[in-house]
XYZ file of C-alpha atoms in Angstrom:
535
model
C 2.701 -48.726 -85.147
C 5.606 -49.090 -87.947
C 4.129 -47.100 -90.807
C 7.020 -49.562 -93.066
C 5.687 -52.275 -91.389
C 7.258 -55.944 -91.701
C 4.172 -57.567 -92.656
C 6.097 -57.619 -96.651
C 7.350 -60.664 -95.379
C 4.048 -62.694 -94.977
C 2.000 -63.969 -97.843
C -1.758 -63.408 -96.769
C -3.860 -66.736 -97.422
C -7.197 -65.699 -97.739
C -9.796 -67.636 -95.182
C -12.061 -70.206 -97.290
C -13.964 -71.356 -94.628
C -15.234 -70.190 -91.169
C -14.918 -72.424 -88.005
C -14.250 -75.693 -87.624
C -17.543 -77.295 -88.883
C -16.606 -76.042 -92.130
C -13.147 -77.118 -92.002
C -13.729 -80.572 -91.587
C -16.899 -80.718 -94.446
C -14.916 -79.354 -96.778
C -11.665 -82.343 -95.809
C -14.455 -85.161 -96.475
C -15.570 -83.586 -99.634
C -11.727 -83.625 -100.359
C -11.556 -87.062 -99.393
C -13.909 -88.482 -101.493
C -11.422 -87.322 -104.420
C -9.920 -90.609 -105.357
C -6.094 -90.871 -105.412
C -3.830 -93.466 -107.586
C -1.702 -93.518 -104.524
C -1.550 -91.781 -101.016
C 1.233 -93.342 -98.897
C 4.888 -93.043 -98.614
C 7.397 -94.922 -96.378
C 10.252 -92.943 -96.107
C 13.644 -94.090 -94.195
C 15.763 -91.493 -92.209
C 19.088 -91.659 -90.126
C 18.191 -90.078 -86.991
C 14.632 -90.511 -84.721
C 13.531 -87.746 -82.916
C 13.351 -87.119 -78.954
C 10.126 -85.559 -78.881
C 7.392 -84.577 -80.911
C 7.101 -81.497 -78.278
C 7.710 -77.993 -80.284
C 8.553 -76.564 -76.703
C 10.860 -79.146 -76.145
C 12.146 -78.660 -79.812
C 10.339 -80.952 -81.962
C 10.989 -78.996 -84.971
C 13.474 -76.937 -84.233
C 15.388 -75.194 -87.315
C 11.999 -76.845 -89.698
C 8.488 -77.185 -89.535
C 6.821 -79.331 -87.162
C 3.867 -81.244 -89.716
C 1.842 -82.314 -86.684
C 1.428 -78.698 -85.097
C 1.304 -75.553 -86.788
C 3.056 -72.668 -86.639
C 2.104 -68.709 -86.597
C 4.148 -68.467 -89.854
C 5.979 -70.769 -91.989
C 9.172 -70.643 -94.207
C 8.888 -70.746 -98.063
C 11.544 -72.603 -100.223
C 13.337 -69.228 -100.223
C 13.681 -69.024 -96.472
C 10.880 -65.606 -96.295
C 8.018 -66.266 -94.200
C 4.251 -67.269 -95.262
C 1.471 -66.761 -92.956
C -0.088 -70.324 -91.340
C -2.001 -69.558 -87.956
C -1.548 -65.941 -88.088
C -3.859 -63.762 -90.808
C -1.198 -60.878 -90.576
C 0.624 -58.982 -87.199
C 1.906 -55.688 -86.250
C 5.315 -54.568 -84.934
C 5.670 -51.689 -82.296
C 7.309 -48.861 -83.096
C 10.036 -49.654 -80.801
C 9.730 -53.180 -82.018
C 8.942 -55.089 -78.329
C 5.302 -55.867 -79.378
C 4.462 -58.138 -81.474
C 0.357 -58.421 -82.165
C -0.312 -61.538 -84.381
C -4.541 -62.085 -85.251
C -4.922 -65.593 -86.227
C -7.556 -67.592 -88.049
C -10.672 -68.569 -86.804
C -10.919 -71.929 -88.453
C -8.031 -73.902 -87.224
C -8.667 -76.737 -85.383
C -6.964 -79.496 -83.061
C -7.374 -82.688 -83.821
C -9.171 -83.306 -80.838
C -12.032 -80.967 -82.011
C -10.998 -77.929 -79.828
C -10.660 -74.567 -81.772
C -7.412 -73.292 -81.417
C -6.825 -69.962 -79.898
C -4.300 -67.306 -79.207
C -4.627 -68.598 -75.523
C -2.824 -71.968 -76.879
C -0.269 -69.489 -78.295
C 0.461 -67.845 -75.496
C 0.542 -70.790 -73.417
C 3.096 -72.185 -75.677
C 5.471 -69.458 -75.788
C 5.381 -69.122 -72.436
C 5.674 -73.489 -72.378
C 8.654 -73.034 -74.246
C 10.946 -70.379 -72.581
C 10.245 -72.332 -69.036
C 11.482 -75.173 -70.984
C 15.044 -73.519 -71.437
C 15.504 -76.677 -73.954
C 16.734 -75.688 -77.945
C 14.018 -73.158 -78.622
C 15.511 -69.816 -77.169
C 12.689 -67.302 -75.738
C 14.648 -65.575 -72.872
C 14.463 -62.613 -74.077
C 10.642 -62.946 -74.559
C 8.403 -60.997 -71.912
C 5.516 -62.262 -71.697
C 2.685 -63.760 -74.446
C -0.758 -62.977 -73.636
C -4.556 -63.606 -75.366
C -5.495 -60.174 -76.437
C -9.288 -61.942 -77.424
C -9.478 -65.264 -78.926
C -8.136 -65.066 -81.733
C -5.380 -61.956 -81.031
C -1.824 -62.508 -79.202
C 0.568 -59.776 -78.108
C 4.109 -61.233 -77.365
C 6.292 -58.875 -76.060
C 10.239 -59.253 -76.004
C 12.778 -57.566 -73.580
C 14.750 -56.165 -76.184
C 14.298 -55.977 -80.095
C 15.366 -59.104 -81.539
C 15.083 -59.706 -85.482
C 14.997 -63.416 -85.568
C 11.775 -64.071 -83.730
C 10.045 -64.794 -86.839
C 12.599 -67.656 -87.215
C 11.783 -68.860 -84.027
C 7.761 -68.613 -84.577
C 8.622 -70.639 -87.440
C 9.635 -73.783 -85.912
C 7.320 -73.136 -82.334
C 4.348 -75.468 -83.199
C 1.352 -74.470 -81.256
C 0.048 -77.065 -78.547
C -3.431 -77.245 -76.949
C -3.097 -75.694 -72.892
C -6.359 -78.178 -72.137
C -4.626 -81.264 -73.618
C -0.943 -80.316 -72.903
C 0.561 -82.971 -70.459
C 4.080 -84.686 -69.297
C 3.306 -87.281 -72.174
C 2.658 -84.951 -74.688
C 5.910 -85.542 -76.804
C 4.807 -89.072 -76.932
C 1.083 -88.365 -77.535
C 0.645 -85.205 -79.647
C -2.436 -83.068 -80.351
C -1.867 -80.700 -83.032
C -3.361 -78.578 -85.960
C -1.105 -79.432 -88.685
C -1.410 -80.834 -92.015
C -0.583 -84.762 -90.161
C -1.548 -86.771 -86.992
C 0.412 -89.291 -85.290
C -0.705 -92.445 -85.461
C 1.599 -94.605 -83.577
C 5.550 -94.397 -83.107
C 7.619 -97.372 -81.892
C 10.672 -96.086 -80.725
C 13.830 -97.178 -82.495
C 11.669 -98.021 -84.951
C 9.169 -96.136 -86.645
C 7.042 -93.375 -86.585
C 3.135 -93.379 -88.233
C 1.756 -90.222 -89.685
C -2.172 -90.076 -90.926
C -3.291 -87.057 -92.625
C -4.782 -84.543 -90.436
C -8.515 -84.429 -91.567
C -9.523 -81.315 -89.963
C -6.715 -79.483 -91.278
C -7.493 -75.894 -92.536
C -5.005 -75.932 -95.123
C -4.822 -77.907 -98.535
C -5.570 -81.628 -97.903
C -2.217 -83.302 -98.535
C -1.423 -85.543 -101.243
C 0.363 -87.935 -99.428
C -2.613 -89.196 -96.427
C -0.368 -92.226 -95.101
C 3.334 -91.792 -93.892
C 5.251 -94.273 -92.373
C 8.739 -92.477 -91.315
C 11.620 -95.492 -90.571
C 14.837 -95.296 -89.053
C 17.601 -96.757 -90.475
C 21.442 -96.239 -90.847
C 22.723 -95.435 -94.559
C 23.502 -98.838 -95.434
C 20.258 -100.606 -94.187
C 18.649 -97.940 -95.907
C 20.013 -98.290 -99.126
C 19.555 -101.755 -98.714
C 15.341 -101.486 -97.854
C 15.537 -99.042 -101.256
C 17.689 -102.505 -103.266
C 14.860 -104.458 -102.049
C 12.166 -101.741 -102.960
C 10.481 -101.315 -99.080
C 10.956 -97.557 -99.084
C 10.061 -95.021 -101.396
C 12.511 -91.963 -99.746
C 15.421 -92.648 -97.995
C 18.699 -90.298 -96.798
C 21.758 -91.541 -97.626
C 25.026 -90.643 -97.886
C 27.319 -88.953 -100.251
C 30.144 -92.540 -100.430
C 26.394 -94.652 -101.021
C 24.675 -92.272 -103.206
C 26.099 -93.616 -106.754
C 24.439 -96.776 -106.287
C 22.560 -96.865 -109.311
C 18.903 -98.390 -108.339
C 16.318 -99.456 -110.836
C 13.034 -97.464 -109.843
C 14.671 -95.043 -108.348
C 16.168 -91.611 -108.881
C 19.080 -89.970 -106.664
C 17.779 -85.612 -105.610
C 21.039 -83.849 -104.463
C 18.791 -81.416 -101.865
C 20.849 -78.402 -101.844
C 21.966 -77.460 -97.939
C 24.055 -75.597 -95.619
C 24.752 -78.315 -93.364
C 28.301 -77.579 -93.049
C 31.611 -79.472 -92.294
C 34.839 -77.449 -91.026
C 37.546 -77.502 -88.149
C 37.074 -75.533 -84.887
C 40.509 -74.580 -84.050
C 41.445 -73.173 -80.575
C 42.474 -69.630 -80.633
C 44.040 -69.634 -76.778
C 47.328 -70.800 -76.228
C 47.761 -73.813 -73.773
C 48.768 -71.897 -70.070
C 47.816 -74.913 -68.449
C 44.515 -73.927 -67.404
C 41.137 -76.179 -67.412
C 37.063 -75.450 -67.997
C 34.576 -76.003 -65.148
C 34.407 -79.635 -66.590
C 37.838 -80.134 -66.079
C 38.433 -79.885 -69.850
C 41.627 -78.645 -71.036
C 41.748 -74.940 -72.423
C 44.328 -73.966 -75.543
C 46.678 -74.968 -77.815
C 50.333 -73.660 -78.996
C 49.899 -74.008 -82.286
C 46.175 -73.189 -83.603
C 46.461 -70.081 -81.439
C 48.789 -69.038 -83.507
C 46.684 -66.998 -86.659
C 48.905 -67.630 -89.746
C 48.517 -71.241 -88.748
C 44.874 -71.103 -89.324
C 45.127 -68.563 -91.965
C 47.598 -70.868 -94.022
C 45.052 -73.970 -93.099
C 41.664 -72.462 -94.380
C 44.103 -71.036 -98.105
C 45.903 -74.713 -98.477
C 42.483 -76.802 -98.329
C 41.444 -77.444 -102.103
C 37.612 -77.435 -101.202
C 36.956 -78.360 -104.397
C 38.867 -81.561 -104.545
C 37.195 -82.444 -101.604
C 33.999 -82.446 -102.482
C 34.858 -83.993 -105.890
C 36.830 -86.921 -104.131
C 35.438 -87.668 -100.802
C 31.574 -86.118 -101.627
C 31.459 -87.648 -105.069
C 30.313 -84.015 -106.421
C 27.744 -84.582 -103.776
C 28.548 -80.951 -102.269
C 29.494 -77.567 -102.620
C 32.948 -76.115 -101.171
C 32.179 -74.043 -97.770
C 33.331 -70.607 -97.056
C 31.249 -70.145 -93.524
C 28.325 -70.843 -91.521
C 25.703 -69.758 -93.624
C 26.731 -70.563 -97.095
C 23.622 -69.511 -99.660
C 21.492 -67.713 -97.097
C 20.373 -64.216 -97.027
C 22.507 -63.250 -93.836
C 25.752 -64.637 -95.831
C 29.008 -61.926 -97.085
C 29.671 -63.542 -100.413
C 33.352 -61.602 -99.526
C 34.054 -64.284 -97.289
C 34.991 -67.160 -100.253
C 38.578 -67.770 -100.940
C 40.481 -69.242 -103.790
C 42.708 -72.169 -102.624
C 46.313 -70.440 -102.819
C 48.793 -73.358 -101.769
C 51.629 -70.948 -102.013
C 50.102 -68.317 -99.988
C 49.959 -70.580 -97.481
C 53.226 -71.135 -97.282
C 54.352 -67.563 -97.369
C 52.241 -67.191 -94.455
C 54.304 -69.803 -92.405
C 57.350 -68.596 -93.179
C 56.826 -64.861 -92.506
C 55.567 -65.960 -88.937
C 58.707 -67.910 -88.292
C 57.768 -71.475 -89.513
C 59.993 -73.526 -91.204
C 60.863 -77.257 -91.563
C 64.438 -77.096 -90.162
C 64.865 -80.883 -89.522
C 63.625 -81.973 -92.733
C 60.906 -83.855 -91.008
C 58.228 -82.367 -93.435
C 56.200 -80.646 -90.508
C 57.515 -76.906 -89.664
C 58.317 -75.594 -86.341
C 58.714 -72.779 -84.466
C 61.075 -72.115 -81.651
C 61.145 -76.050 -81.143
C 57.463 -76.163 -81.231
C 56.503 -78.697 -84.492
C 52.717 -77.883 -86.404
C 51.565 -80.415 -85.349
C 47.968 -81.622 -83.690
C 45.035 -83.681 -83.128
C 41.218 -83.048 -84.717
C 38.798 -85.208 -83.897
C 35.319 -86.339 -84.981
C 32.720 -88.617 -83.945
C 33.284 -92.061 -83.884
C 31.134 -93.841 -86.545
C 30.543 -90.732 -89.035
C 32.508 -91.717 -92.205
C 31.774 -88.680 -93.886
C 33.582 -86.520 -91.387
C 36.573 -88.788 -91.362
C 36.692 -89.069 -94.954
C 36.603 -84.891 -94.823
C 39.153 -84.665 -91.996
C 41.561 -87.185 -93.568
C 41.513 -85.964 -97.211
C 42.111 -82.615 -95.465
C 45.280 -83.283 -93.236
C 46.374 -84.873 -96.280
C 46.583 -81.553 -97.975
C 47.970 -79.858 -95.335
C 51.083 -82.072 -95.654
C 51.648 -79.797 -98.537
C 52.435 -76.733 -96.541
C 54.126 -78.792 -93.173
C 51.048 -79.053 -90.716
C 50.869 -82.274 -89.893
C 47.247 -83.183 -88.572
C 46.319 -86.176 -86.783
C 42.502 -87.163 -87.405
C 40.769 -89.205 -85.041
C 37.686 -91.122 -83.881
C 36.093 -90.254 -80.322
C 32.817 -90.180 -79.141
C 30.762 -87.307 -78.214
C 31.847 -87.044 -74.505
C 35.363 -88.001 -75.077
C 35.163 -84.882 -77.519
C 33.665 -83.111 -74.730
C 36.774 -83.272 -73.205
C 39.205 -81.836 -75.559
C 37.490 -79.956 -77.907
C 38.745 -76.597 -75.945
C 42.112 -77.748 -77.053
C 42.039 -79.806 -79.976
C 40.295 -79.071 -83.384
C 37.436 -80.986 -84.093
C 35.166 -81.387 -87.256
C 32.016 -79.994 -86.283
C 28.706 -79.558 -88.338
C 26.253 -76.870 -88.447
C 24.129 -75.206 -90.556
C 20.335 -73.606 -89.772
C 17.570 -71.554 -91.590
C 18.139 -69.256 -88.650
C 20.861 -66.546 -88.684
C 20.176 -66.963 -85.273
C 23.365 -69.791 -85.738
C 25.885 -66.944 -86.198
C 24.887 -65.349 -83.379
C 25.971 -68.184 -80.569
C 28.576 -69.495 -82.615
C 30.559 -65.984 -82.448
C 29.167 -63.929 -79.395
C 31.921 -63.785 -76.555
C 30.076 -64.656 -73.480
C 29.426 -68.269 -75.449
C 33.069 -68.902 -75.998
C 34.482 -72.343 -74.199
C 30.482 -73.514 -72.944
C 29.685 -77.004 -72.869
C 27.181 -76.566 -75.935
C 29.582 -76.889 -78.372
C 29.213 -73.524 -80.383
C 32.294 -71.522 -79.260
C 35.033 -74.393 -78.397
C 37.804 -72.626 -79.551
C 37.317 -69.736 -77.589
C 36.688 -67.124 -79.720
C 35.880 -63.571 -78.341
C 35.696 -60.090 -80.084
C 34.006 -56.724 -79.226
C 33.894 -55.338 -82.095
C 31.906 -58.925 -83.352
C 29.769 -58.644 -80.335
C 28.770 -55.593 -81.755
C 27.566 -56.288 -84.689
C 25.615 -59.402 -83.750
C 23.957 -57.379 -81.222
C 23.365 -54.765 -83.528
C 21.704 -57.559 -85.893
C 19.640 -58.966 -83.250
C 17.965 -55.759 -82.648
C 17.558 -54.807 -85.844
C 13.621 -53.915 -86.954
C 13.807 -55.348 -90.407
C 15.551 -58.248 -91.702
C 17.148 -56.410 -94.263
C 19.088 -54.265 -91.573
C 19.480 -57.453 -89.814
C 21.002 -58.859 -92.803
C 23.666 -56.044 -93.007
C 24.653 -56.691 -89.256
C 25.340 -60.219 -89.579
C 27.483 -59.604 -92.728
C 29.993 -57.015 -91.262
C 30.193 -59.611 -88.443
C 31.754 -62.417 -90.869
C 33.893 -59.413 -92.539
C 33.930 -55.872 -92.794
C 37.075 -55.344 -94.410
C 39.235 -55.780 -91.660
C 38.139 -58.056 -88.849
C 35.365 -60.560 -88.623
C 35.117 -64.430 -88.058
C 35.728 -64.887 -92.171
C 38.690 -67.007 -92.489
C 40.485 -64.069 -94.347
C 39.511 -62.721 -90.433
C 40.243 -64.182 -87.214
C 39.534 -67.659 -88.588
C 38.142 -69.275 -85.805
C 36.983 -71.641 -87.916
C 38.618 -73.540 -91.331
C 35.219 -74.253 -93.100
C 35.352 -77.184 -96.034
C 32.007 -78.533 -97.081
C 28.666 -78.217 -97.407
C 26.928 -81.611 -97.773
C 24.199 -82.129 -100.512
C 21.624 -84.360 -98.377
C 21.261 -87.572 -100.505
C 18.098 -88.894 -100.822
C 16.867 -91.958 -102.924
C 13.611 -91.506 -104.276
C 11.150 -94.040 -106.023
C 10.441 -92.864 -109.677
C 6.881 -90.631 -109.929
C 6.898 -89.318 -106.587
C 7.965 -85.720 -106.138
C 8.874 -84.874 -102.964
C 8.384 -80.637 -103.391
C 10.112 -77.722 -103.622
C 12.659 -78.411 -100.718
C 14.137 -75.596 -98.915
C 17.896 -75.333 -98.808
C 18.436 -77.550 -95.570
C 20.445 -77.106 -92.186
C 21.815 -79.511 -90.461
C 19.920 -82.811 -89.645
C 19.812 -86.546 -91.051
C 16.171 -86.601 -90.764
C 14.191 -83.834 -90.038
C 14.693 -81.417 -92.673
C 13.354 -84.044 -95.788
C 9.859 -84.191 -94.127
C 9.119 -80.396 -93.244
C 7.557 -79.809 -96.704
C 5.901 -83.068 -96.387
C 2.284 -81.417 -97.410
C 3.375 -80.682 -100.556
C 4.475 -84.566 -101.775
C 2.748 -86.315 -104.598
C 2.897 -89.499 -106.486
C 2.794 -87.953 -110.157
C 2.818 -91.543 -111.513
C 0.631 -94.449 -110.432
């Protein structure tokens, strides 16, 4: 074994109890505690598919009705939650986790590493949002000891235990996104799709009994839920950064700091007429040109944008990981208006008709982005962008499709995706080659470098996170190439969204972690640790 071994990065709990018996004495000696209030009705934008973790019920967060081997702190290390500690092989393929011996579905059945493995292996036959191909095999050592062992070193399977809740093999059925047995800090109760979901605490839980026993999760566009917070039926609700100045009496607005991001894809290929395997389009003349998305990414005034469009509700974005671990501060840029322009005309662009939009040997900058129908923010963002770029001659024309319209050009039109993950894992299939021009929307314009496959594969085998860490930041930049937008600027990144939330006065809803991407999802992973501080 590792002599430096990883296990830095987990925060032993010590074991309070033994067995199940125990667990659930000690909850109703908890539960006689009384409580000014327990319950919380919280309103979100988005319901989810599945409350399956190997169908991806908590992907990218914590799944509160399963638990995980380890957990993410507000600081995005790792905590230990099944697992008691693990070991790393020395050629890091084997992973041994020993777990606890008092956790406990909610059906009464102790859970074991058996359920882990049978999880693992659950999820990687799933081929569904949790990635595990390059996982072996996961197997029950003894009760309460699994060995999982990978194909090939991979430094972000800790990120990926962290959002794998563990399911019960004797209970596990075809229903069981729709019924789930778990061992997490909450139970479902009842969900009503398209309408609501009912949590209970979980009162076998292992862990601290949580503040908050009742939870009634509702979904709810922005409006309607700003609306149920006028009228005082919610205590949380997500809203939006255009909604989130309305001033409510009894409420308070948190600004949850995230890297759910907002940029342009822009295609790097020119257009030679040919098509993807869906028929899609493939290039265009002017994006694939680089001092054209150079002179984009230095004429946006991020700033302005999030001060005009975000109402401060933001930050300015630089890449895909703003404010994470894995990030290369080098790749912010100061807004430089004339730069821009130099970098037009030295590549041959000028305005020669007086039109306002430059050309090139006949060819104008000119071209569509597009965005989802129905998602304001993103054509506030786009618009107050293009609008800019008028500045320096591009000429951008934003519009509204849906998702499968956008399907259909996105390998030759820009479009204003989102993103942002507590994974670095993110980086890796936005960037790596063999992903450019898929159907999954991570590489649509193409991109394709060896020297950037090298250093994500270099940070995906990495033993440590730290040398992980130095992998995926000479990827964005190592003084010469990268995907930065000082780089190959595949991408024009603009924002990163604060995630709005209305909250009732004396509850605190935790310590949030900075948040990915999600309308939903990432509010409720800490869930355990809400409390009504008032009565």
């Amino acid at each position: 074994m590792k002599r430096k071994t990883l296990t830095a990065l987990l925060l032993y709990l010590p074991v309070l109890l033994t067995g199940c018996a125990a667990g659930q004495a000690a909850q109703t000696q908890e539960q006689a505690r009384p409580e000014a209030r327990d319950s919380v009705v919280i309103a979100i934008g988005s319901e989810p598919e599945t409350l399956d973790p190997t169908q991806g019920w908590g992907h990218g967060n914590a799944p509160i009705v399963q638990s995980t081997l380890v957990q993410y702190t507000a600081d995005l290390t790792f905590e230990n939650d099944l697992a008691t500690g693990y070991t790393l092989s020395d050629d890091g393929l084997v992973w041994t986790f020993t777990l606890r011996d008092d956790a406990c579905f909610t059906d009464g059945e102790q859970v074991t590493a058996q359920d882990v493995a049978f999880t693992l292996e659950t999820a990687k036959a799933a081929q569904g949002s949790v990635d595990l191909t390059y996982m072996e095999k996961a197997e029950a050592v003894d009760e309460t000891t699994v060995a999982i062992t990978l194909t090939k070193p991979t430094s972000i399977f800790l990120n990926t235990l962290a959002s794998v809740g563990i399911v019960p093999e004797h209970a596990y059925s075809d229903d069981y996104g729709r019924n789930p047995i778990g061992s997490g800090p909450y139970k479902l109760v009842e969900w009503r799709p398209q309408e609501q979901l009912i949590f209970t605490a979980n009162e076998d839980y292992y862990g601290e009994a949580p503040a908050i026993r009742n939870v009634t999760v509702v979904f709810m566009s922005e409006d309607a839920a700003l609306a149920a917070v006028q009228a005082g039926q919610v205590d949380v609700a997500y809203s939006t950064a255009t909604l989130g100045t309305t001033e409510v009496p009894g409420y308070h607005v948190e600004a949850i700091t995230s890297a759910d991001n907002r940029g342009f894809t822009l295609p790097m290929l020119p257009d030679t007429g040919e098509t993807a395997e869906n028929g899609a389009p493939i290039g265009n003349n002017v994006t694939c040109n680089l001092e054209v998305r150079q002179a984009i990414a230095y004429a946006i005034d991020r700033a302005a944008i999030v001060d005009t469009v975000l109402n401060g509700f933001g930050r300015p974005a630089y890449s895909e990981n703003d404010g994470m671990p894995w990030n290369n501060p080098a790749v912010v840029l100061e807004t430089d208006v004339d730069y821009a322009k130099q970098l037009l005309a030295d590549g041959g662009w000028a305005d020669t008709d007086g039109d306002g939009i430059v050309e090139k040997d006949g060819l104008k900058a000119e071209f569509d982005c597009v965005y989802p129908t129905g998602d304001s923010v993103r054509q506030a963002v786009g618009m107050a962008a293009a609008q800019q770029l008028q500045a320096i001659g591009i000429q951008v024309n934003v519009k509204g499709l849906s998702w499968d319209e956008i399907s259909q050009v996105m390998f030759s039109q820009a479009v204003l995706m989102g993103w942002g993950s507590a994974s670095p894992n993110e980086t890796y299939y936005l960037y790596r080659s063999e992903g450019a021009l898929l159907e999954d929307y991570y590489n649509p314009e193409g991109y394709q470098s060896e020297i950037t496959d090298g250093y994500l594969q270099a940070a995906m085998e990495a033993l440590t996170p730290e040398e992980a860490n130095e992998y995926w930041q000479l990827a964005q930049w190592d003084g010469e190439t990268g995907t930065a937008m000082q780089g190959a600027c595949p991408w024009v990144w603009i924002v990163n969204l604060d995630h709005v939330t209305y909250v009732r006065d004396g509850l605190s809803i935790g310590d949030q972690p900075i948040h990915g991407h999600g309308h939903g999802l990432p509010l409720i992973q800490n869930l355990s640790q809400w409390a009504w501080t008032e009565g």
